[in-house]
Short mmCIF file of C-alpha atoms in Angstrom, two decimals:
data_model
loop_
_atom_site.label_atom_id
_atom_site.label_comp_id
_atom_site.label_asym_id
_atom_site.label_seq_id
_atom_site.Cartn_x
_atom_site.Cartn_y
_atom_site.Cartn_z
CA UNK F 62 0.00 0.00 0.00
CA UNK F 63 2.72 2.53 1.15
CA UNK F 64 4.40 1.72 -2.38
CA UNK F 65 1.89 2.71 -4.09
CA UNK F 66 1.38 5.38 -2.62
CA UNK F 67 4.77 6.46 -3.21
CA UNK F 68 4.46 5.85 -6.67
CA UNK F 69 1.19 7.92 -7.29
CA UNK F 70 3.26 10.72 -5.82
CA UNK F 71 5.79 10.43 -8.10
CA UNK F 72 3.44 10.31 -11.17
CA UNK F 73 1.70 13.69 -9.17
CA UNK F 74 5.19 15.11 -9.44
CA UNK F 75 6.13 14.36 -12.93
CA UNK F 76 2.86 15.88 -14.37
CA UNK F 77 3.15 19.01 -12.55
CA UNK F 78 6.68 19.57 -13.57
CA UNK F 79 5.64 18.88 -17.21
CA UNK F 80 2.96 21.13 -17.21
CA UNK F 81 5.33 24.16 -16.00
CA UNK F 82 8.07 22.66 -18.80
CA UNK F 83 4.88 23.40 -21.42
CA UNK F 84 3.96 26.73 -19.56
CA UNK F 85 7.43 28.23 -20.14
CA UNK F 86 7.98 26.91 -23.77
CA UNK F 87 4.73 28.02 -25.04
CA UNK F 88 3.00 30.72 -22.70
CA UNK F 89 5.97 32.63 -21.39
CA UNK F 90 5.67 36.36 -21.52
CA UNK F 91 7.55 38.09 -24.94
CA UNK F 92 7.45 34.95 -26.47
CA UNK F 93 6.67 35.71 -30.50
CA UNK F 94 3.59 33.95 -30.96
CA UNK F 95 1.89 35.82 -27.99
CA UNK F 96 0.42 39.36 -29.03
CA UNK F 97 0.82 42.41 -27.82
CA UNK F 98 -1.48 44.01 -25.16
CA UNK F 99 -2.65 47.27 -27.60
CA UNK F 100 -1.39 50.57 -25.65
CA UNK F 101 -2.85 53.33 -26.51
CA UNK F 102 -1.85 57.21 -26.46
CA UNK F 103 -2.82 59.73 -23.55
CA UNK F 104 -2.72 63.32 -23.60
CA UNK F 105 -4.34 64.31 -26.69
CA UNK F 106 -7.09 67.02 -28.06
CA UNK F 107 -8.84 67.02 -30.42
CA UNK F 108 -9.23 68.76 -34.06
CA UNK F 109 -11.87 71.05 -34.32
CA UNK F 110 -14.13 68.20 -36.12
CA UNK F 111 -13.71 65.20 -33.49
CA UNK F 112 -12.50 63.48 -36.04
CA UNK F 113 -8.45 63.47 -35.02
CA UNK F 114 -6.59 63.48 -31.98
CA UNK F 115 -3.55 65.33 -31.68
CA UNK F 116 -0.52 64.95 -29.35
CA UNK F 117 1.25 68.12 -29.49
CA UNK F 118 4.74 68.83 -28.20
CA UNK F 119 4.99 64.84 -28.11
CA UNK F 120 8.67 64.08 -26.15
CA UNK F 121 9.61 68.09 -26.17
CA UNK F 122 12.57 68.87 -23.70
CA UNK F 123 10.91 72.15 -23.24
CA UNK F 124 11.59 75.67 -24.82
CA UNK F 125 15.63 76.23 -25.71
CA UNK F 126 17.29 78.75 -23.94
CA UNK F 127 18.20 80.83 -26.93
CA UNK F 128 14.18 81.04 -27.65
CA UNK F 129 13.81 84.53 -29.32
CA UNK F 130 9.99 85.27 -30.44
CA UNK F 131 11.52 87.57 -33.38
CA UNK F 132 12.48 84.56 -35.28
CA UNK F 133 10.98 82.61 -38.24
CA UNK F 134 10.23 78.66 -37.39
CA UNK F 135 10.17 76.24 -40.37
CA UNK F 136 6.44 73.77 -40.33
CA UNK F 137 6.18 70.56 -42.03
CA UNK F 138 4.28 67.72 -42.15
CA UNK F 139 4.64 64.13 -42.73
CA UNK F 140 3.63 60.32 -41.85
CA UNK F 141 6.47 57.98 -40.85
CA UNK F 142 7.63 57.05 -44.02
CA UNK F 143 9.44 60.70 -44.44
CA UNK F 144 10.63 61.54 -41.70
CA UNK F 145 14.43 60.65 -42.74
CA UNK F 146 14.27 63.88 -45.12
CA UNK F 147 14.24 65.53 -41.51
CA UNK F 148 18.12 65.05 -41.44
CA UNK F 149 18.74 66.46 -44.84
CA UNK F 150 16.46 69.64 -43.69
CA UNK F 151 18.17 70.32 -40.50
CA UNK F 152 21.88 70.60 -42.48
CA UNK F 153 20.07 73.69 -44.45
CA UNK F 154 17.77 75.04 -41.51
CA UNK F 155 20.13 75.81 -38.56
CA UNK F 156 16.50 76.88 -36.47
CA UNK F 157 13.19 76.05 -34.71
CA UNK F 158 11.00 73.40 -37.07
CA UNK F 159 7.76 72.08 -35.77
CA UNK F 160 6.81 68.40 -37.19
CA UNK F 161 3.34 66.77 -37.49
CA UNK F 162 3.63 63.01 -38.60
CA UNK F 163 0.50 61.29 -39.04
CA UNK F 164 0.47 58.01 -36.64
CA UNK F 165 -2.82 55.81 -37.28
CA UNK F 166 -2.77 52.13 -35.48
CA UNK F 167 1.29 50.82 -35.10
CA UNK F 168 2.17 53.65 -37.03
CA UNK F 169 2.42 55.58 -33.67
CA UNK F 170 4.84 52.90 -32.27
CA UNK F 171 7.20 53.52 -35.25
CA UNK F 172 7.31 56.84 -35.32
CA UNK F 173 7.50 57.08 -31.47
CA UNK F 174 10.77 55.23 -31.79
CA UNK F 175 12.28 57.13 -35.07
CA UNK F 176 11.56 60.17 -32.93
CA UNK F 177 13.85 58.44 -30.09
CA UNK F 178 16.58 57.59 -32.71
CA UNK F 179 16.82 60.60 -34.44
CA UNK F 180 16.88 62.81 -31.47
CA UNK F 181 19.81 59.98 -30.10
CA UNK F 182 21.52 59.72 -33.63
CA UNK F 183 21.38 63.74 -34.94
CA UNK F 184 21.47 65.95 -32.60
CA UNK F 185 20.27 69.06 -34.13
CA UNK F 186 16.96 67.46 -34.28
CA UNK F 187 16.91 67.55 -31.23
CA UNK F 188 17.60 70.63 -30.70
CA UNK F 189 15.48 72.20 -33.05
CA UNK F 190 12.66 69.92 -33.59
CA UNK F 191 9.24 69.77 -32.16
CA UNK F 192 7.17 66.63 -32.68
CA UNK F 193 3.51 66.99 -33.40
CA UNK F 194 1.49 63.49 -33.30
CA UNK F 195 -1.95 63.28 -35.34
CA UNK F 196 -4.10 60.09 -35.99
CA UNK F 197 -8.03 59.61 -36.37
CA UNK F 198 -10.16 59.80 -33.17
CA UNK F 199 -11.02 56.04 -34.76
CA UNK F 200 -8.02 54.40 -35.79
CA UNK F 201 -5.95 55.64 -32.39
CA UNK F 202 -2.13 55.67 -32.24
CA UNK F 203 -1.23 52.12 -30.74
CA UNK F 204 2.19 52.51 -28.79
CA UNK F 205 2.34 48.59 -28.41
CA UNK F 206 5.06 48.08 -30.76
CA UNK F 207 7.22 50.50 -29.28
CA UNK F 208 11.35 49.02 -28.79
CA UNK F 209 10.80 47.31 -32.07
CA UNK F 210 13.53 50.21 -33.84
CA UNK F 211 15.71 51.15 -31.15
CA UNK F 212 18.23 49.02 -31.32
CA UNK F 213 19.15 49.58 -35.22
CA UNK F 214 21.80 52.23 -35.90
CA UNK F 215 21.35 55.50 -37.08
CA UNK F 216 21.93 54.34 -40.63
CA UNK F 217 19.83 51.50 -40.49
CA UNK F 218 17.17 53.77 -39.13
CA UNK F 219 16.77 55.66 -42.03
CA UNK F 220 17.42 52.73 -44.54
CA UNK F 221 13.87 51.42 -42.50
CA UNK F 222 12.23 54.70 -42.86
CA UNK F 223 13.19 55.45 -46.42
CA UNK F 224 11.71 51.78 -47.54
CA UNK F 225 8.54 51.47 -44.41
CA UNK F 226 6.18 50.22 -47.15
CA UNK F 227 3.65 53.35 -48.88
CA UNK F 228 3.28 56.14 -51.33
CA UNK F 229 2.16 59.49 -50.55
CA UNK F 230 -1.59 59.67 -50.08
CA UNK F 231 -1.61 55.55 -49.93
CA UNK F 232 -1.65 55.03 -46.52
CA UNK F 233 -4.85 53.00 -46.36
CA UNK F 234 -7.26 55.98 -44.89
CA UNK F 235 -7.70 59.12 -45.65
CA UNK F 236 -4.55 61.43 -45.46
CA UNK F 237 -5.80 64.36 -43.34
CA UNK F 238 -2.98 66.97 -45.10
CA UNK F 239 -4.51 70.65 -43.75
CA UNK F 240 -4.92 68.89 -39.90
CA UNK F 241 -1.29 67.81 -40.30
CA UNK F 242 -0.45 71.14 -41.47
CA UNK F 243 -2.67 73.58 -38.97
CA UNK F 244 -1.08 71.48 -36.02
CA UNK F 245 2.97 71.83 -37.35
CA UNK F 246 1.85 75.57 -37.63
CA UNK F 247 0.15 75.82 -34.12
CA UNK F 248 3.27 74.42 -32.72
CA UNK F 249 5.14 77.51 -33.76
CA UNK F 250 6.46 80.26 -31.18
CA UNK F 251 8.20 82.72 -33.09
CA UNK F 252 6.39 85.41 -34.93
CA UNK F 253 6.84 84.47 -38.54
CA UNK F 254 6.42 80.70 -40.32
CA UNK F 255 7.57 78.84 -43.59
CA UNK F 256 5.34 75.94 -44.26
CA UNK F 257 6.57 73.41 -46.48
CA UNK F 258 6.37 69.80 -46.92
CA UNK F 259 9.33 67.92 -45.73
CA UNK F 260 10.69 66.76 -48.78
CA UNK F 261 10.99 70.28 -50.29
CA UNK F 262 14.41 71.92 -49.04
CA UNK F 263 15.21 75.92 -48.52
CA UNK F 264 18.17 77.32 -49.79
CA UNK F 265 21.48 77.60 -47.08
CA UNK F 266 20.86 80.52 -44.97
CA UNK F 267 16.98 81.42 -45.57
CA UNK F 268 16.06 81.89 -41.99
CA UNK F 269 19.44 84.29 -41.07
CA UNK F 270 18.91 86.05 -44.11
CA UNK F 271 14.98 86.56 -43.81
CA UNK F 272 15.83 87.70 -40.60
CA UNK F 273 18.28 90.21 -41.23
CA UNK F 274 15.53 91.34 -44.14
CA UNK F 275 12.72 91.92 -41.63
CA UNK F 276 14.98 93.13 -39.06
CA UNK F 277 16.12 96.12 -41.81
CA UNK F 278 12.31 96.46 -42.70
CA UNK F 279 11.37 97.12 -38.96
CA UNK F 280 8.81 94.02 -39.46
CA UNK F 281 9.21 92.33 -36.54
CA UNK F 282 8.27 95.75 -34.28
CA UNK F 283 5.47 96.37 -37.36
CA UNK F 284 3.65 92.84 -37.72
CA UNK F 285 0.50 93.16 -36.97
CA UNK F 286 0.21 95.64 -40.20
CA UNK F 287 2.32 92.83 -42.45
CA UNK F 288 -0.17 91.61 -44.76
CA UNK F 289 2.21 89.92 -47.32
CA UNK F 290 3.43 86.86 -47.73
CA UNK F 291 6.96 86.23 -49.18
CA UNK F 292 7.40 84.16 -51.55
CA UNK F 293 9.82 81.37 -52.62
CA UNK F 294 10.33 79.94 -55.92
CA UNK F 295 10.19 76.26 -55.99
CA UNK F 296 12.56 74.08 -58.22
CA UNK F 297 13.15 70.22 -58.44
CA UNK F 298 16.24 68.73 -59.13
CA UNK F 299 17.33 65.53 -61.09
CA UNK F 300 17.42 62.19 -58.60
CA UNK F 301 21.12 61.88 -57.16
CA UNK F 302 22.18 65.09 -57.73
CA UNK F 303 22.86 68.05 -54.92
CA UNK F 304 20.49 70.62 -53.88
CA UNK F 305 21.72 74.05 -55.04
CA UNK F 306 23.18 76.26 -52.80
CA UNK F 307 22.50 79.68 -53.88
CA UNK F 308 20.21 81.31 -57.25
CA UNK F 309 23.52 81.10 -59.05
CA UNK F 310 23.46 77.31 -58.49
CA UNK F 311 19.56 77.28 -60.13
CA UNK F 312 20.32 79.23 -62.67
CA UNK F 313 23.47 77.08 -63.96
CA UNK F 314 21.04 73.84 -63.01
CA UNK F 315 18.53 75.39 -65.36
CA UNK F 316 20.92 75.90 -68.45
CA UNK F 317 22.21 72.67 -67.82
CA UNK F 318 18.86 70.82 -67.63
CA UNK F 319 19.79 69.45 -64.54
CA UNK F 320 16.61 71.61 -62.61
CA UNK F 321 13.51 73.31 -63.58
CA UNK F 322 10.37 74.73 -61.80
CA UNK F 323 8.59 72.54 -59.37
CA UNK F 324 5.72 70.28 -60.85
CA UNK F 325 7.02 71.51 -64.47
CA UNK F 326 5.16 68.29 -66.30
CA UNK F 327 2.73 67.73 -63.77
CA UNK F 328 1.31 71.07 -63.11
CA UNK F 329 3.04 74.05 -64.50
CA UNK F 330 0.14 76.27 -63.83
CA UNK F 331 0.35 75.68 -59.92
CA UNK F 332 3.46 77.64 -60.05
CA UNK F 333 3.47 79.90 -62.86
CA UNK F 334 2.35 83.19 -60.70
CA UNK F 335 6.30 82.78 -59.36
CA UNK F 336 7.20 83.80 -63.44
CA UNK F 337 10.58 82.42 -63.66
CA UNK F 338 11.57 84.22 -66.35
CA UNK F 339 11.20 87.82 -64.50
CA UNK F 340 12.75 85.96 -61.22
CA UNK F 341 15.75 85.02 -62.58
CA UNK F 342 16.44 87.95 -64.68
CA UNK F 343 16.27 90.09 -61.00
CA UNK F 344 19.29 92.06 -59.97
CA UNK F 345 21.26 89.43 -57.57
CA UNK F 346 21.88 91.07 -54.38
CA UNK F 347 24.17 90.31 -51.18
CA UNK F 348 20.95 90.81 -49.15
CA UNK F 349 17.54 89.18 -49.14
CA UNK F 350 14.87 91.67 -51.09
CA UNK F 351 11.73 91.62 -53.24
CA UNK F 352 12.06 91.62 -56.50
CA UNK F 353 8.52 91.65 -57.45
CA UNK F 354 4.89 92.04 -56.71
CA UNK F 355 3.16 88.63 -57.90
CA UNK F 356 -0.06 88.43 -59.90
CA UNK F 357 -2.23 86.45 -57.73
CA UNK F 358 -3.76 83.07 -59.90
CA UNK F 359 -6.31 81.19 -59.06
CA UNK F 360 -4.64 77.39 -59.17
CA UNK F 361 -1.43 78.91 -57.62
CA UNK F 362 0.50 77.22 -55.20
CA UNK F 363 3.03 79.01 -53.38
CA UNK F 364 5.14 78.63 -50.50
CA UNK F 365 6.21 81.35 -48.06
CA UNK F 366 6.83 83.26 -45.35
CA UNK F 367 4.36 85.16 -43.67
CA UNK F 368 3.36 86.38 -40.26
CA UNK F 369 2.06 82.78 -38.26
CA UNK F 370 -1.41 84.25 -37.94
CA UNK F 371 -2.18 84.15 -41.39
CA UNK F 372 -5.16 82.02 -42.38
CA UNK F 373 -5.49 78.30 -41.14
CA UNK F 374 -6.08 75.72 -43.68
CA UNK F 375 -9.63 74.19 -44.00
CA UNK F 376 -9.00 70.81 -42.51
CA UNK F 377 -12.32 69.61 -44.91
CA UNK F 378 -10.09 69.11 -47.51
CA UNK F 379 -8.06 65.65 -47.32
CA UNK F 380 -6.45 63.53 -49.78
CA UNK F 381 -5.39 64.89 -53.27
CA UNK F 382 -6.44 68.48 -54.85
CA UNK F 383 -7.38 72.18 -53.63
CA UNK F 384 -5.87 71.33 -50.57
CA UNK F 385 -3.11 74.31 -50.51
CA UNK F 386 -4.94 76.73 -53.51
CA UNK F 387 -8.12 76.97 -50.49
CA UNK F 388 -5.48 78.36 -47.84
CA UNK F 389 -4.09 80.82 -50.85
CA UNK F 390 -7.63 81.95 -52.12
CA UNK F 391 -8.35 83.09 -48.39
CA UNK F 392 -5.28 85.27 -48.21
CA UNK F 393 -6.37 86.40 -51.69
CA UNK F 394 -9.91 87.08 -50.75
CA UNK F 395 -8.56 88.52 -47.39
CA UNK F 396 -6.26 91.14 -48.75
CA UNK F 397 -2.85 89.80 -48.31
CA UNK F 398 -0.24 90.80 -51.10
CA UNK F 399 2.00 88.63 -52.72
CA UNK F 400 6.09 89.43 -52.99
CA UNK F 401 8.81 86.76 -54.09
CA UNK F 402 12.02 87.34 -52.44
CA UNK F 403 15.04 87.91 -54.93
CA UNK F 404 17.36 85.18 -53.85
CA UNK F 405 14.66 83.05 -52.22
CA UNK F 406 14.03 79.30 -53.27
CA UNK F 407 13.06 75.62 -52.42
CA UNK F 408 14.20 72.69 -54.13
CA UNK F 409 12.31 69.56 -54.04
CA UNK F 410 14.57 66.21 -54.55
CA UNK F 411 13.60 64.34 -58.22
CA UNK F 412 11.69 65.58 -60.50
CA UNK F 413 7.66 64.88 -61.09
CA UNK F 414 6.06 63.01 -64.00
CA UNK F 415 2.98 62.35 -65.17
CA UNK F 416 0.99 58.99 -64.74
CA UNK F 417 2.93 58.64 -61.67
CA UNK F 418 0.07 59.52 -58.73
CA UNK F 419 -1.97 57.21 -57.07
CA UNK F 420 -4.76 55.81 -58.94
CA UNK F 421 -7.41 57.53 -56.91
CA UNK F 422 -6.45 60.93 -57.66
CA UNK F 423 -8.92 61.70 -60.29
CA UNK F 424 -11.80 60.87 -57.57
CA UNK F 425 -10.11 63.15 -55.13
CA UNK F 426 -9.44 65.86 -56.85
CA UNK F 427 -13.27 66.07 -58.71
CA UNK F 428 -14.28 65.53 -54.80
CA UNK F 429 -12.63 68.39 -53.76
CA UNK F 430 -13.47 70.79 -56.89
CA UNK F 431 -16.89 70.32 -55.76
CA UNK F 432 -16.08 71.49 -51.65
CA UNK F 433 -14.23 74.13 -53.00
CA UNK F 434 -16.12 75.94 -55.71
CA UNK F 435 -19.72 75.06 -53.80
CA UNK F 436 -19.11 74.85 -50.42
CA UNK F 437 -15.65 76.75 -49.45
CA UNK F 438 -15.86 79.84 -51.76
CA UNK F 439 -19.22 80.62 -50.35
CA UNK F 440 -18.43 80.45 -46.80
CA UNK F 441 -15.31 82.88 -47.76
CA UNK F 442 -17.64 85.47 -48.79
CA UNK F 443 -20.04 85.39 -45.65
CA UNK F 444 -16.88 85.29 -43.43
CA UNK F 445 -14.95 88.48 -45.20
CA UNK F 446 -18.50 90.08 -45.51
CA UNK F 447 -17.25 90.62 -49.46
CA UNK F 448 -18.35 90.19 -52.64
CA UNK F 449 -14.68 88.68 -53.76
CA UNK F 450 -13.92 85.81 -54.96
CA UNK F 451 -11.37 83.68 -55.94
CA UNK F 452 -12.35 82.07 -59.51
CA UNK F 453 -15.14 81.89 -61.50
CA UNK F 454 -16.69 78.03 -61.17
CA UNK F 455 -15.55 76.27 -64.29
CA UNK F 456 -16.33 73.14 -65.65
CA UNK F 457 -14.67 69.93 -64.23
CA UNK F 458 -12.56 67.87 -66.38
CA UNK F 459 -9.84 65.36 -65.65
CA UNK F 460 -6.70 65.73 -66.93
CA UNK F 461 -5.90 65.48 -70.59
CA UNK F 462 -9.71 66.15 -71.33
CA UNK F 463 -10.65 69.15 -73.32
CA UNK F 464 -12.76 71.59 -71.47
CA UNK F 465 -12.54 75.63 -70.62
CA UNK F 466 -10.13 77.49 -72.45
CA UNK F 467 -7.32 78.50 -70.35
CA UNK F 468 -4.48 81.17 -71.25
CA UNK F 469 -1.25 79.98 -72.67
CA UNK F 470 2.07 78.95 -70.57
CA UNK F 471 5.61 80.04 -70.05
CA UNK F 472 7.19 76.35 -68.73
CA UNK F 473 10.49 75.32 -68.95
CA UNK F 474 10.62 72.43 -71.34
CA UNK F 475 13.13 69.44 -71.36
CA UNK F 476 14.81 67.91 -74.30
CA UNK F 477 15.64 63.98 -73.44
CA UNK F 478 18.26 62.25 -75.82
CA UNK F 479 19.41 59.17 -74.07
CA UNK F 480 20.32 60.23 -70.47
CA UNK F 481 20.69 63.72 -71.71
CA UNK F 482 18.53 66.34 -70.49
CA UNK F 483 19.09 70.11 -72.34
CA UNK F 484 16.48 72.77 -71.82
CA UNK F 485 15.08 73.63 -75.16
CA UNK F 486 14.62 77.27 -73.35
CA UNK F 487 10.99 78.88 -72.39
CA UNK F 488 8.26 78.74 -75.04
CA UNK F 489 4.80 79.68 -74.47
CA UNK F 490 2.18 77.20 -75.72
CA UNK F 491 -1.55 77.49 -75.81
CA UNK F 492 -4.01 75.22 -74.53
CA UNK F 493 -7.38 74.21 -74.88
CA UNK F 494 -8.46 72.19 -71.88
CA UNK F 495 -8.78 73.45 -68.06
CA UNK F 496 -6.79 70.49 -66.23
CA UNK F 497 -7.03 69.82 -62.46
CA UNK F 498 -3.96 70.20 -60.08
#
């Protein structure tokens, strides 16, 4: 009896210590096949629709020491896949930039670790950077991934953020561009702004040199009576070569047919207000000045400087189209003037071609031709008490499609033999259809 007793124990034994064997190996905590707890975000308000939240100031050490409110900060905006270009920028913008990155689901636990390891790896980011976090009230930033990046170097880190996995506007939901861009431009503290996305690049020097400008034009006592906005002529260069420098460097680019003006074959109209031809011909100057007064045009899209009170941008519009020409119409309809700076520009890294958006783009855009010209131009007029307007409604047409007559076009045309690239010089050519952005 005792024996057998003693033998039941030992069987009693055996299965308990196999059961904690098969606990470890399977159950124990980290282990790959066990998922995540989701952790979610605190500390955020919302966007004036409920339909984002937004973490401003997300990991700030606090305002720098050398703060000065007489100072112009640089906004951008972004979702993770971009946010290498934030090194490149930094080498060319030696000041204050506030970042919004869009952060739906895991996104937030990658970009909450690429803003560790770029503060750890570069450290004028962290210096001069201010993060900005912005996902839908629905889809909420889901920290439960965080650690996954921060052991990689700082060149594997941006090898992983250069090749994360989307295109622009492809993210899966709807990119929420004018949120993005009204929260990088509430997170600036000095009196004047530059708003640009974060793959376009200012020349070396802009912000010491706009300073010294509005310093000699007493516009830093006198804002609150600046109602222009300064523009910036916007180039793109050839993939793998340098930005330019200085206007010498754009002009020589130019001849060479190495650079030409931004969205050139994709939409030559967005930028033709800037006139190249009169820009370049300007007197060069050691100092930062206007060369000209520009024509406002209705599908113009320009970036700037301007006081950081100027008009928000309507966060209705999301996705592809209208999305920057509402924001310019208002400052039309609202008074402001126009004047590109002499030396000024931005380069944007590669040039754009045709046929190479996202297939939804034609949906977008005829979406938002519809908000603005029936929805947003009418609540301009009722807000500015004015009978102004922006642009007559004209008919929609996609791209390529004839439609309206439109005015002819000074563009910058590109000769391709081989690998060679030659401007064939600036020709104006008429034509016969009104084509979206």
């Amino acid at each position: 009896m005792g024996f057998a007793l003693c033998r039941l124990r030992h069987c009693i034994v055996v299965v308990a210590l196999l059961q904690i064997v098969i606990f470890i190996v399977f159950f124990k905590p980290g282990a790959k096949n066990v998922r995540k707890k989701r952790i979610l975000m605190t500390g955020e308000t919302l966007d004036y629709s409920g339909q984002y939240r937004i973490v401003r100031f997300y990991k700030s050490d606090g305002i720098p020491e050398d703060y000065e409110f007489n100072d112009i900060s640089l906004a951008t905006q972004c979702s993770v896949n971009h946010l290498h270009h934030l090194v490149e920028l930094l080498e060319r913008w030696d000041g204050p930039v506030s970042c919004s990155v869009f952060a739906p689901n895991v996104d937030a636990s990658y970009t909450d670790d690429s803003i560790t390891m770029l503060r750890r790896c570069f450290p004028k980011i962290r210096k001069h950077v201010t993060f900005h976090l912005v996902y839908p009230s629905e889809q909420l930033g889901d920290l439960a991934l965080v650690g996954s990046w921060l052991d990689l170097s700082c060149e594997e880190l941006l090898e992983r953020l250069q090749n994360y996995g989307y295109q622009n506007y492809d993210v899966g939901i709807s990119f929420p561009h004018n949120v993005l861009r009204n929260a990088a431009r509430r997170g600036v503290i000095t009196q004047y702004v530059l708003l640009v996305d974060i793959d376009v690049m200012p020349n070396t020097g802009l912000r010491h040199q706009f300073a010294e400008f509005a310093r000699r034009r007493n516009l830093f006592d006198q804002s609150v009576t600046d109602t222009s906005a300064y523009v910036l002529p916007v180039f793109e260069v050839l993939e793998g070569l340098p930005f330019p420098e200085k206007k010498s460097d754009v002009l020589s680019g130019v001849r060479k047919g190495t650079i030409r003006p931004f969205h050139n074959e994709t939409c030559w109209w967005c930028h033709k207000a800037e006139d190249f031809d009169r820009w370049k011909t300007a007197p060069q100057s050691s100092e930062l000045e206007v060369a000209f007064e520009a024509v406002w045009d209705k599908s113009w899209e320009p970036f700037y400087i301007a006081r950081r009170d100027v008009p928000m941008f309507d966060e209705r519009f999301k996705q592809y189209g209208f999305d920057r020409i509402q924001q310019i119409c208002e400052m039309h309809v609202a008074g402001y003037k126009f004047a590109v700076l002499n030396n000024a520009f931005l380069t944007h890294h590669g040039w754009k071609f045709a046929g190479k958006f996202y297939a939804n783009k034609d949906v977008d855009n005829a979406q938002n031709w519809v908000l603005f010209n029936y929805h947003f131009k009418d609540d301009l007029q009722k807000k500015y008490n004015t009978n102004r307007t922006c642009s007559p409604i004209e008919q929609w047409n996609p791209r390529g499609k004839k439609g309206m007559p439109r005015a002819g076009r000074s563009q910058v045309s590109n000769r391709i033999q081989g690998n060679k690239r030659q401007v064939a010089g600036a020709k104006l050519t008429a034509r016969l259809s009104w084509e979206p952005q």
